[in-house]
PDB file of C-alpha atoms in Angstrom:
ATOM      1  CA  MET A 127      -0.168  -0.185  -0.436  1.00 57.00           C
ATOM      2  CA  ILE A 128       0.813   3.915  -0.890  1.00 61.00           C
ATOM      3  CA  THR A 129       0.260   5.841   1.467  1.00 59.00           C
ATOM      4  CA  HIS A 130      -0.045   9.537  -0.259  1.00 56.00           C
ATOM      5  CA  ARG A 131       1.295  13.739   2.138  1.00 54.00           C
ATOM      6  CA  HIS A 132       0.463  16.406   0.259  1.00 54.00           C
ATOM      7  CA  SER A 133       0.057  20.270   0.786  1.00 47.00           C
ATOM      8  CA  ARG A 134      -3.146  21.949   0.969  1.00 50.00           C
ATOM      9  CA  ASN A 135      -3.907  18.412   3.621  1.00 48.00           C
ATOM     10  CA  LEU A 136      -4.977  15.476   0.900  1.00 56.00           C
ATOM     11  CA  SER A 137      -3.827  12.030   1.878  1.00 58.00           C
ATOM     12  CA  PHE A 138      -4.921   9.313   0.323  1.00 65.00           C
ATOM     13  CA  ASN A 139      -3.688   5.278   0.000  1.00 77.00           C
ATOM     14  CA  LEU A 140      -3.864   3.001  -2.437  1.00 82.00           C
ATOM     15  CA  ASP A 141      -3.280  -0.750  -2.045  1.00 78.00           C
ATOM     16  CA  GLU A 142      -0.917  -1.172  -5.148  1.00 85.00           C
ATOM     17  CA  ALA A 143       2.380  -1.799  -6.027  1.00 91.00           C
ATOM     18  CA  PRO A 144       4.814   1.230  -6.401  1.00 93.00           C
ATOM     19  CA  LEU A 145       5.843   1.868 -10.145  1.00 96.00           C
ATOM     20  CA  ALA A 146       8.376  -0.415 -10.539  1.00 97.00           C
ATOM     21  CA  SER A 147      12.123   0.290 -12.260  1.00 98.00           C
ATOM     22  CA  GLY A 148      11.510  -0.516 -15.970  1.00 98.00           C
ATOM     23  CA  GLU A 149       7.751  -0.779 -16.018  1.00 98.00           C
ATOM     24  CA  VAL A 150       5.335   1.786 -18.031  1.00 98.00           C
ATOM     25  CA  ALA A 151       1.966   2.968 -17.206  1.00 98.00           C
ATOM     26  CA  ILE A 152       0.131   3.626 -19.266  1.00 98.00           C
ATOM     27  CA  VAL A 153      -2.181   6.503 -17.925  1.00 98.00           C
ATOM     28  CA  GLY A 154      -4.984   8.948 -19.073  1.00 97.00           C
ATOM     29  CA  ALA A 155      -4.985  12.128 -17.761  1.00 96.00           C
ATOM     30  CA  GLY A 156      -8.549  13.400 -18.359  1.00 96.00           C
ATOM     31  CA  PRO A 157      -9.565  15.947 -20.624  1.00 95.00           C
ATOM     32  CA  GLY A 158      -8.355  18.828 -19.566  1.00 93.00           C
ATOM     33  CA  ASP A 159      -8.845  19.757 -15.917  1.00 95.00           C
ATOM     34  CA  PRO A 160      -6.928  18.585 -13.103  1.00 94.00           C
ATOM     35  CA  GLY A 161     -10.000  18.696 -11.231  1.00 94.00           C
ATOM     36  CA  LEU A 162     -10.384  15.223 -13.025  1.00 95.00           C
ATOM     37  CA  LEU A 163      -7.088  13.508 -12.523  1.00 95.00           C
ATOM     38  CA  THR A 164      -7.500  10.136 -10.603  1.00 95.00           C
ATOM     39  CA  LEU A 165      -5.518   9.217  -7.153  1.00 94.00           C
ATOM     40  CA  ARG A 166      -4.424   6.632  -9.136  1.00 95.00           C
ATOM     41  CA  ALA A 167      -3.606   8.736 -12.102  1.00 96.00           C
ATOM     42  CA  LEU A 168      -1.469  11.174  -9.556  1.00 95.00           C
ATOM     43  CA  SER A 169      -0.027   8.697  -7.693  1.00 95.00           C
ATOM     44  CA  LEU A 170       1.972   7.314 -10.490  1.00 96.00           C
ATOM     45  CA  LEU A 171       2.857  10.979 -11.523  1.00 95.00           C
ATOM     46  CA  GLN A 172       4.679  11.314  -8.365  1.00 94.00           C
ATOM     47  CA  GLN A 173       6.814   8.575  -8.883  1.00 96.00           C
ATOM     48  CA  ALA A 174       7.867   8.157 -12.544  1.00 97.00           C
ATOM     49  CA  ASP A 175      11.714   9.267 -13.563  1.00 98.00           C
ATOM     50  CA  CYS A 176      10.020  10.115 -17.214  1.00 98.00           C
ATOM     51  CA  LEU A 177       6.709  10.742 -18.255  1.00 98.00           C
ATOM     52  CA  VAL A 178       6.045  10.653 -22.241  1.00 98.00           C
ATOM     53  CA  PHE A 179       2.722  13.224 -22.334  1.00 97.00           C
ATOM     54  CA  ASP A 180       0.878  13.714 -26.216  1.00 94.00           C
ATOM     55  CA  ARG A 181      -0.562  17.262 -26.832  1.00 91.00           C
ATOM     56  CA  LEU A 182      -3.886  17.115 -24.633  1.00 90.00           C
ATOM     57  CA  VAL A 183      -2.391  16.420 -21.688  1.00 94.00           C
ATOM     58  CA  SER A 184      -2.951  20.514 -20.241  1.00 91.00           C
ATOM     59  CA  GLN A 185       0.459  22.030 -17.932  1.00 92.00           C
ATOM     60  CA  GLU A 186      -2.057  21.894 -14.824  1.00 93.00           C
ATOM     61  CA  VAL A 187      -1.450  17.939 -14.401  1.00 95.00           C
ATOM     62  CA  LEU A 188       1.870  18.245 -15.854  1.00 95.00           C
ATOM     63  CA  ALA A 189       3.027  20.413 -13.021  1.00 94.00           C
ATOM     64  CA  MET A 190       2.221  17.237 -10.702  1.00 94.00           C
ATOM     65  CA  ALA A 191       4.870  15.260 -12.030  1.00 95.00           C
ATOM     66  CA  SER A 192       8.049  15.239  -9.866  1.00 93.00           C
ATOM     67  CA  ALA A 193      10.410  18.339 -10.734  1.00 94.00           C
ATOM     68  CA  SER A 194      12.487  15.593 -11.633  1.00 95.00           C
ATOM     69  CA  ALA A 195      11.058  13.459 -14.043  1.00 97.00           C
ATOM     70  CA  ARG A 196      12.130  13.751 -17.295  1.00 97.00           C
ATOM     71  CA  ARG A 197       9.929  14.996 -20.144  1.00 97.00           C
ATOM     72  CA  PHE A 198       8.818  13.506 -23.453  1.00 97.00           C
ATOM     73  CA  TYR A 199       6.602  15.587 -25.915  1.00 96.00           C
ATOM     74  CA  VAL A 200       5.443  12.943 -28.678  1.00 95.00           C
ATOM     75  CA  GLY A 201       2.435  15.174 -29.230  1.00 87.00           C
ATOM     76  CA  LYS A 202       0.432  14.547 -32.587  1.00 73.00           C
ATOM     77  CA  ALA A 203      -2.465  16.926 -34.366  1.00 66.00           C
ATOM     78  CA  SER A 204      -3.023  16.096 -38.168  1.00 59.00           C
ATOM     79  CA  ARG A 205      -0.733  15.473 -40.460  1.00 57.00           C
ATOM     80  CA  CYS A 206       2.593  17.411 -37.828  1.00 57.00           C
ATOM     81  CA  HIS A 207       3.622  14.616 -35.429  1.00 56.00           C
ATOM     82  CA  ALA A 208       6.888  15.001 -32.924  1.00 75.00           C
ATOM     83  CA  LEU A 209       6.930  11.126 -33.065  1.00 89.00           C
ATOM     84  CA  THR A 210       5.766   8.897 -34.791  1.00 93.00           C
ATOM     85  CA  GLN A 211       3.477   5.972 -33.030  1.00 93.00           C
ATOM     86  CA  ASP A 212       6.090   3.535 -34.461  1.00 96.00           C
ATOM     87  CA  GLU A 213       9.298   5.660 -32.320  1.00 96.00           C
ATOM     88  CA  THR A 214       6.423   6.748 -29.811  1.00 96.00           C
ATOM     89  CA  ASN A 215       6.813   3.104 -29.185  1.00 97.00           C
ATOM     90  CA  ALA A 216       9.934   2.310 -29.245  1.00 98.00           C
ATOM     91  CA  LEU A 217      10.977   5.189 -26.307  1.00 98.00           C
ATOM     92  CA  LEU A 218       8.695   3.640 -24.432  1.00 98.00           C
ATOM     93  CA  VAL A 219      10.977   0.532 -24.418  1.00 98.00           C
ATOM     94  CA  ARG A 220      14.218   2.422 -24.511  1.00 98.00           C
ATOM     95  CA  LEU A 221      13.506   4.212 -21.399  1.00 98.00           C
ATOM     96  CA  ALA A 222      12.080   0.849 -19.748  1.00 98.00           C
ATOM     97  CA  GLY A 223      15.198  -1.419 -20.756  1.00 98.00           C
ATOM     98  CA  GLU A 224      17.298   2.182 -18.877  1.00 98.00           C
ATOM     99  CA  GLY A 225      15.749   1.094 -15.737  1.00 98.00           C
ATOM    100  CA  LYS A 226      13.542   4.101 -15.817  1.00 98.00           C
ATOM    101  CA  ARG A 227       9.981   4.447 -14.184  1.00 98.00           C
ATOM    102  CA  VAL A 228       7.607   5.821 -17.116  1.00 98.00           C
ATOM    103  CA  LEU A 229       4.443   7.480 -17.193  1.00 98.00           C
ATOM    104  CA  ARG A 230       2.538   7.454 -20.980  1.00 98.00           C
ATOM    105  CA  LEU A 231       0.744  10.716 -20.313  1.00 97.00           C
ATOM    106  CA  LYS A 232      -2.266  10.186 -22.845  1.00 96.00           C
ATOM    107  CA  GLY A 233      -5.097  12.883 -22.960  1.00 95.00           C
ATOM    108  CA  GLY A 234      -8.727  11.675 -21.780  1.00 96.00           C
ATOM    109  CA  ASP A 235      -8.662   7.206 -21.162  1.00 98.00           C
ATOM    110  CA  PRO A 236      -6.082   5.626 -23.192  1.00 97.00           C
ATOM    111  CA  TYR A 237      -8.399   2.626 -24.207  1.00 97.00           C
ATOM    112  CA  ILE A 238     -10.827   5.315 -25.669  1.00 96.00           C
ATOM    113  CA  PHE A 239      -8.772   6.560 -29.272  1.00 94.00           C
ATOM    114  CA  GLY A 240      -5.973   6.798 -27.064  1.00 92.00           C
ATOM    115  CA  ARG A 241      -4.426   4.473 -28.798  1.00 94.00           C
ATOM    116  CA  GLY A 242      -3.832   2.316 -25.284  1.00 96.00           C
ATOM    117  CA  GLY A 243      -4.336  -0.660 -26.787  1.00 97.00           C
ATOM    118  CA  GLU A 244      -1.963  -0.352 -29.630  1.00 97.00           C
ATOM    119  CA  GLU A 245       0.855   0.444 -27.225  1.00 98.00           C
ATOM    120  CA  ALA A 246       0.728  -1.986 -24.353  1.00 98.00           C
ATOM    121  CA  GLU A 247       0.886  -4.931 -27.341  1.00 98.00           C
ATOM    122  CA  TYR A 248       4.242  -3.462 -28.687  1.00 98.00           C
ATOM    123  CA  LEU A 249       5.226  -3.456 -24.390  1.00 98.00           C
ATOM    124  CA  ILE A 250       3.694  -7.040 -24.945  1.00 98.00           C
ATOM    125  CA  GLU A 251       5.732  -7.789 -27.432  1.00 98.00           C
ATOM    126  CA  HIS A 252       9.054  -6.139 -25.959  1.00 98.00           C
ATOM    127  CA  GLY A 253       8.887  -7.278 -22.261  1.00 98.00           C
ATOM    128  CA  VAL A 254       8.206  -4.698 -21.213  1.00 98.00           C
ATOM    129  CA  GLY A 255       6.427  -5.468 -17.941  1.00 98.00           C
ATOM    130  CA  PHE A 256       2.851  -2.665 -17.467  1.00 98.00           C
ATOM    131  CA  ARG A 257      -0.148  -1.097 -15.828  1.00 98.00           C
ATOM    132  CA  VAL A 258      -2.763   0.930 -17.573  1.00 98.00           C
ATOM    133  CA  VAL A 259      -4.562   3.737 -15.464  1.00 98.00           C
ATOM    134  CA  PRO A 260      -8.468   4.138 -16.946  1.00 98.00           C
ATOM    135  CA  GLY A 261      -9.259   8.227 -17.070  1.00 97.00           C
ATOM    136  CA  ILE A 262     -12.339  10.094 -17.587  1.00 97.00           C
ATOM    137  CA  THR A 263     -12.994  10.976 -21.820  1.00 97.00           C
ATOM    138  CA  SER A 264     -13.600  13.531 -23.368  1.00 96.00           C
ATOM    139  CA  ALA A 265     -17.116  12.355 -24.559  1.00 98.00           C
ATOM    140  CA  SER A 266     -17.743  12.531 -20.670  1.00 97.00           C
ATOM    141  CA  GLY A 267     -16.084  15.296 -19.345  1.00 97.00           C
ATOM    142  CA  CYS A 268     -17.418  17.609 -22.496  1.00 97.00           C
ATOM    143  CA  SER A 269     -20.235  16.518 -21.951  1.00 97.00           C
ATOM    144  CA  THR A 270     -21.105  16.932 -18.076  1.00 97.00           C
ATOM    145  CA  TYR A 271     -18.937  20.202 -18.256  1.00 96.00           C
ATOM    146  CA  SER A 272     -21.820  21.618 -21.372  1.00 96.00           C
ATOM    147  CA  GLY A 273     -24.446  21.580 -19.389  1.00 96.00           C
ATOM    148  CA  PHE A 274     -26.102  18.131 -20.490  1.00 98.00           C
ATOM    149  CA  PRO A 275     -25.630  13.963 -20.539  1.00 98.00           C
ATOM    150  CA  LEU A 276     -25.262  11.349 -22.767  1.00 98.00           C
ATOM    151  CA  THR A 277     -28.156   9.546 -21.999  1.00 98.00           C
ATOM    152  CA  HIS A 278     -31.629  10.494 -20.841  1.00 98.00           C
ATOM    153  CA  ARG A 279     -34.572   7.749 -20.093  1.00 96.00           C
ATOM    154  CA  ASP A 280     -36.672  11.022 -22.281  1.00 97.00           C
ATOM    155  CA  PHE A 281     -34.131  11.302 -25.273  1.00 97.00           C
ATOM    156  CA  ALA A 282     -31.434   8.738 -25.770  1.00 98.00           C
ATOM    157  CA  GLN A 283     -31.340   5.143 -24.630  1.00 97.00           C
ATOM    158  CA  SER A 284     -27.720   4.005 -25.887  1.00 98.00           C
ATOM    159  CA  VAL A 285     -24.720   5.871 -27.111  1.00 98.00           C
ATOM    160  CA  THR A 286     -21.917   5.619 -29.558  1.00 98.00           C
ATOM    161  CA  PHE A 287     -18.533   6.881 -29.416  1.00 98.00           C
ATOM    162  CA  VAL A 288     -17.281   7.486 -32.685  1.00 96.00           C
ATOM    163  CA  THR A 289     -13.948   8.197 -33.930  1.00 93.00           C
ATOM    164  CA  GLY A 290     -14.274  11.321 -36.212  1.00 89.00           C
ATOM    165  CA  HIS A 291     -11.082  10.171 -38.940  1.00 78.00           C
ATOM    166  CA  CYS A 292      -9.454   7.065 -39.652  1.00 71.00           C
ATOM    167  CA  LYS A 293      -5.720   5.545 -39.789  1.00 63.00           C
ATOM    168  CA  ALA A 294      -3.081   7.524 -42.391  1.00 57.00           C
ATOM    169  CA  ASP A 295      -6.775  10.173 -43.626  1.00 62.00           C
ATOM    170  CA  GLY A 296      -8.267   7.222 -45.305  1.00 64.00           C
ATOM    171  CA  ALA A 297     -12.346   6.980 -45.662  1.00 76.00           C
ATOM    172  CA  LEU A 298     -14.372   7.282 -42.845  1.00 87.00           C
ATOM    173  CA  ASP A 299     -16.310   4.428 -43.495  1.00 89.00           C
ATOM    174  CA  LEU A 300     -18.833   3.814 -40.774  1.00 94.00           C
ATOM    175  CA  ASN A 301     -22.657   1.583 -40.394  1.00 96.00           C
ATOM    176  CA  TRP A 302     -23.877   5.640 -40.731  1.00 97.00           C
ATOM    177  CA  ALA A 303     -27.359   3.316 -40.918  1.00 97.00           C
ATOM    178  CA  ALA A 304     -26.232   2.265 -36.958  1.00 97.00           C
ATOM    179  CA  LEU A 305     -25.781   5.676 -35.820  1.00 98.00           C
ATOM    180  CA  ALA A 306     -28.565   7.656 -37.822  1.00 98.00           C
ATOM    181  CA  VAL A 307     -31.075   5.840 -35.356  1.00 96.00           C
ATOM    182  CA  PRO A 308     -33.740   8.431 -32.890  1.00 94.00           C
ATOM    183  CA  SER A 309     -33.016   8.180 -29.262  1.00 97.00           C
ATOM    184  CA  HIS A 310     -29.396   7.961 -29.342  1.00 98.00           C
ATOM    185  CA  THR A 311     -26.447   9.612 -28.621  1.00 98.00           C
ATOM    186  CA  ALA A 312     -23.417   9.802 -31.351  1.00 98.00           C
ATOM    187  CA  VAL A 313     -20.729  11.787 -30.383  1.00 98.00           C
ATOM    188  CA  PHE A 314     -17.519  11.686 -32.978  1.00 98.00           C
ATOM    189  CA  TYR A 315     -14.285  12.403 -31.492  1.00 96.00           C
ATOM    190  CA  MET A 316     -11.172  14.269 -33.663  1.00 93.00           C
ATOM    191  CA  GLY A 317     -14.744  14.796 -36.100  1.00 95.00           C
ATOM    192  CA  LEU A 318     -14.324  18.159 -37.514  1.00 96.00           C
ATOM    193  CA  ALA A 319     -12.258  17.845 -41.271  1.00 93.00           C
ATOM    194  CA  ASN A 320     -15.569  15.398 -41.562  1.00 95.00           C
ATOM    195  CA  ALA A 321     -18.516  17.293 -40.157  1.00 97.00           C
ATOM    196  CA  ALA A 322     -19.960  17.486 -43.685  1.00 97.00           C
ATOM    197  CA  LEU A 323     -19.549  14.225 -44.711  1.00 96.00           C
ATOM    198  CA  ILE A 324     -20.508  12.988 -41.122  1.00 97.00           C
ATOM    199  CA  SER A 325     -24.108  15.088 -41.697  1.00 98.00           C
ATOM    200  CA  ARG A 326     -24.449  14.165 -45.436  1.00 97.00           C
ATOM    201  CA  GLU A 327     -24.341   9.900 -44.331  1.00 97.00           C
ATOM    202  CA  LEU A 328     -25.832  10.856 -40.515  1.00 98.00           C
ATOM    203  CA  GLN A 329     -29.186  13.167 -43.206  1.00 98.00           C
ATOM    204  CA  ARG A 330     -29.011  10.166 -45.711  1.00 97.00           C
ATOM    205  CA  HIS A 331     -29.357   7.825 -43.884  1.00 97.00           C
ATOM    206  CA  GLY A 332     -32.622   9.167 -42.002  1.00 97.00           C
ATOM    207  CA  LEU A 333     -31.818  11.649 -39.576  1.00 98.00           C
ATOM    208  CA  PRO A 334     -33.336  15.527 -40.368  1.00 98.00           C
ATOM    209  CA  ALA A 335     -31.219  18.919 -41.026  1.00 98.00           C
ATOM    210  CA  THR A 336     -33.172  19.984 -37.789  1.00 98.00           C
ATOM    211  CA  HIS A 337     -31.689  17.368 -35.462  1.00 98.00           C
ATOM    212  CA  PRO A 338     -29.683  18.636 -32.917  1.00 98.00           C
ATOM    213  CA  VAL A 339     -25.824  18.888 -32.380  1.00 98.00           C
ATOM    214  CA  ALA A 340     -23.389  20.339 -30.064  1.00 98.00           C
ATOM    215  CA  LEU A 341     -19.516  21.468 -30.545  1.00 98.00           C
ATOM    216  CA  VAL A 342     -17.561  21.635 -27.155  1.00 98.00           C
ATOM    217  CA  GLU A 343     -14.313  22.851 -27.955  1.00 98.00           C
ATOM    218  CA  ARG A 344     -11.311  22.419 -24.916  1.00 96.00           C
ATOM    219  CA  GLY A 345     -13.695  20.902 -22.797  1.00 96.00           C
ATOM    220  CA  THR A 346     -13.217  21.626 -19.140  1.00 95.00           C
ATOM    221  CA  THR A 347     -10.613  23.505 -19.798  1.00 94.00           C
ATOM    222  CA  PRO A 348     -10.402  27.262 -19.492  1.00 93.00           C
ATOM    223  CA  GLU A 349     -10.733  27.886 -22.912  1.00 94.00           C
ATOM    224  CA  GLN A 350     -13.963  25.636 -23.243  1.00 96.00           C
ATOM    225  CA  ARG A 351     -16.782  27.188 -25.368  1.00 95.00           C
ATOM    226  CA  HIS A 352     -20.233  25.096 -27.015  1.00 94.00           C
ATOM    227  CA  VAL A 353     -22.232  25.787 -29.234  1.00 97.00           C
ATOM    228  CA  LEU A 354     -25.725  23.868 -30.224  1.00 97.00           C
ATOM    229  CA  ALA A 355     -26.039  23.815 -34.079  1.00 98.00           C
ATOM    230  CA  THR A 356     -28.193  21.232 -36.506  1.00 98.00           C
ATOM    231  CA  LEU A 357     -26.819  19.076 -38.548  1.00 98.00           C
ATOM    232  CA  GLY A 358     -28.397  21.563 -41.281  1.00 98.00           C
ATOM    233  CA  ASP A 359     -25.929  23.831 -40.549  1.00 98.00           C
ATOM    234  CA  VAL A 360     -23.193  22.731 -38.467  1.00 98.00           C
ATOM    235  CA  VAL A 361     -20.673  22.287 -41.218  1.00 98.00           C
ATOM    236  CA  GLU A 362     -21.673  26.252 -41.450  1.00 98.00           C
ATOM    237  CA  VAL A 363     -21.342  27.755 -37.787  1.00 98.00           C
ATOM    238  CA  ILE A 364     -17.499  25.005 -36.999  1.00 98.00           C
ATOM    239  CA  GLU A 365     -16.345  27.739 -40.338  1.00 98.00           C
ATOM    240  CA  ARG A 366     -18.346  31.011 -39.309  1.00 97.00           C
ATOM    241  CA  GLU A 367     -16.643  30.791 -35.634  1.00 97.00           C
ATOM    242  CA  ASN A 368     -13.768  29.182 -36.414  1.00 97.00           C
ATOM    243  CA  PHE A 369     -13.731  25.862 -34.067  1.00 98.00           C
ATOM    244  CA  GLN A 370     -10.099  23.836 -34.185  1.00 96.00           C
ATOM    245  CA  PRO A 371      -9.282  20.749 -32.671  1.00 94.00           C
ATOM    246  CA  PRO A 372     -10.103  19.155 -30.063  1.00 95.00           C
ATOM    247  CA  THR A 373     -13.445  19.994 -30.426  1.00 97.00           C
ATOM    248  CA  LEU A 374     -16.003  16.935 -30.134  1.00 98.00           C
ATOM    249  CA  ILE A 375     -19.479  16.367 -32.665  1.00 98.00           C
ATOM    250  CA  VAL A 376     -21.975  15.408 -30.350  1.00 98.00           C
ATOM    251  CA  VAL A 377     -24.998  14.187 -32.287  1.00 98.00           C
ATOM    252  CA  GLY A 378     -29.110  13.445 -30.395  1.00 98.00           C
ATOM    253  CA  GLU A 379     -32.004  15.660 -28.672  1.00 98.00           C
ATOM    254  CA  VAL A 380     -29.886  15.582 -25.396  1.00 98.00           C
ATOM    255  CA  VAL A 381     -27.881  18.396 -26.591  1.00 98.00           C
ATOM    256  CA  ARG A 382     -31.067  20.363 -25.954  1.00 97.00           C
ATOM    257  CA  LEU A 383     -31.078  20.442 -22.601  1.00 97.00           C
ATOM    258  CA  ALA A 384     -27.840  22.063 -22.549  1.00 96.00           C
ATOM    259  CA  ASP A 385     -30.710  25.370 -22.810  1.00 94.00           C
ATOM    260  CA  THR A 386     -32.194  23.977 -19.624  1.00 94.00           C
ATOM    261  CA  LEU A 387     -29.628  22.058 -17.169  1.00 95.00           C
ATOM    262  CA  ALA A 388     -26.127  24.296 -18.079  1.00 92.00           C
ATOM    263  CA  PRO A 389     -27.954  28.111 -16.288  1.00 92.00           C
ATOM    264  CA  ALA A 390     -28.437  25.936 -13.427  1.00 92.00           C
ATOM    265  CA  MET A 391     -25.998  24.301 -12.762  1.00 90.00           C
ATOM    266  CA  THR A 392     -23.179  25.641  -9.721  1.00 87.00           C
ATOM    267  CA  ARG A 393     -20.231  26.883 -12.160  1.00 75.00           C
ATOM    268  CA  MET A 394     -16.908  25.644 -11.022  1.00 64.00           C
ATOM    269  CA  THR A 395     -15.216  28.624 -11.877  1.00 56.00           C
ATOM    270  CA  ARG A 396     -11.456  29.121 -11.321  1.00 55.00           C
ATOM    271  CA  ARG A 397     -11.851  32.759 -11.876  1.00 52.00           C
ATOM    272  CA  ASP A 398     -14.066  35.619 -10.726  1.00 42.00           C
ATOM    273  CA  THR A 399     -15.810  36.366 -14.394  1.00 43.00           C
ATOM    274  CA  ASP A 400     -18.733  36.487 -15.641  1.00 43.00           C
ATOM    275  CA  ALA A 401     -19.316  34.116 -18.498  1.00 42.00           C
ATOM    276  CA  ASP A 402     -18.154  35.115 -22.311  1.00 43.00           C
ATOM    277  CA  THR A 403     -21.256  35.071 -25.075  1.00 36.00           C
ATOM    278  CA  VAL A 404     -21.415  33.566 -28.329  1.00 37.00           C
ATOM    279  CA  THR A 405     -23.781  34.035 -31.629  1.00 35.00           C
ATOM    280  CA  GLN A 406     -25.107  31.223 -32.309  1.00 41.00           C
ATOM    281  CA  SER A 407     -28.127  30.499 -35.700  1.00 40.00           C
ATOM    282  CA  ASP A 408     -30.501  27.680 -33.773  1.00 43.00           C
ATOM    283  CA  SER A 409     -32.507  25.542 -36.227  1.00 39.00           C
ATOM    284  CA  THR A 410     -34.379  28.659 -37.838  1.00 37.00           C
ATOM    285  CA  ASP A 411     -31.715  31.106 -38.364  1.00 39.00           C
ATOM    286  CA  THR A 412     -32.708  33.146 -35.640  1.00 33.00           C
ATOM    287  CA  PRO A 413     -29.516  34.882 -33.639  1.00 32.00           C
ATOM    288  CA  VAL A 414     -29.402  33.311 -29.925  1.00 31.00           C
ATOM    289  CA  GLU A 415     -27.439  33.448 -27.212  1.00 32.00           C
ATOM    290  CA  MET A 416     -25.199  30.655 -25.945  1.00 33.00           C
ATOM    291  CA  ARG A 417     -23.380  30.687 -23.113  1.00 33.00           C
ATOM    292  CA  ARG A 418     -19.843  29.855 -22.822  1.00 35.00           C
ATOM    293  CA  MET A 419     -18.320  27.866 -20.166  1.00 35.00           C
ATOM    294  CA  VAL A 420     -15.670  30.101 -18.443  1.00 32.00           C
ATOM    295  CA  LEU A 421     -13.901  26.988 -16.168  1.00 30.00           C
TER     296      LEU A 421
END
């Protein structure tokens, strides 16, 4: 059992073995807000000799690691990779071979569109011991901070997490008919570049142009903004408001609950300021004001 004591009167016990020399911990850092980090992730952060981290891991989370830990940035953006996936895999094996306690830190959850499974397979092939710690995935964190649930007994009895782009920029060949069903929420990760395709195929398979869509950019961070749109105007809204990655595209009736739930939520603010506003369009193209979340 590991016992931790920190400033701010935080103390906790975890029934787990310490991170061993030559071991890799594949850890989910959550969607951005450091308050969403798990205690197990925090424990491993403070034990690690080396951090191998992605682009979406927040600076606040990195600051919780030991100051002496070496840091290796391996972030990926569209057509712009600090290291290829093969190079990242090799780096993990090399650091473990040097006897380092290695933390592979990923935004969100490592097993939900995080390539954690691929890296675990590579570690097994090379005889490297590892453990995996889940994190709050972006779909859950971003929807909650935007004020709507992913499921609801009246509006959505199922939810699907969908990749919005394919390996090596291949064609996005999805089971569109299974996604274009009523009482369902579909969350598209990394889908901005294919927003037109997503909109077109969901409508072609039966969803109306008025079907609601939420766009959530940089969810759970101080820079979060979210907008309600529809399948019919989502591409226009993305272009007009210059949405940038990371942005989730959430399709489903549940997103309308943001109008009711978000204003009533206690704000988890980091600074004493009023929420910004951003002008958007509803399904009838009438200007409405949407509140921008300030965390």
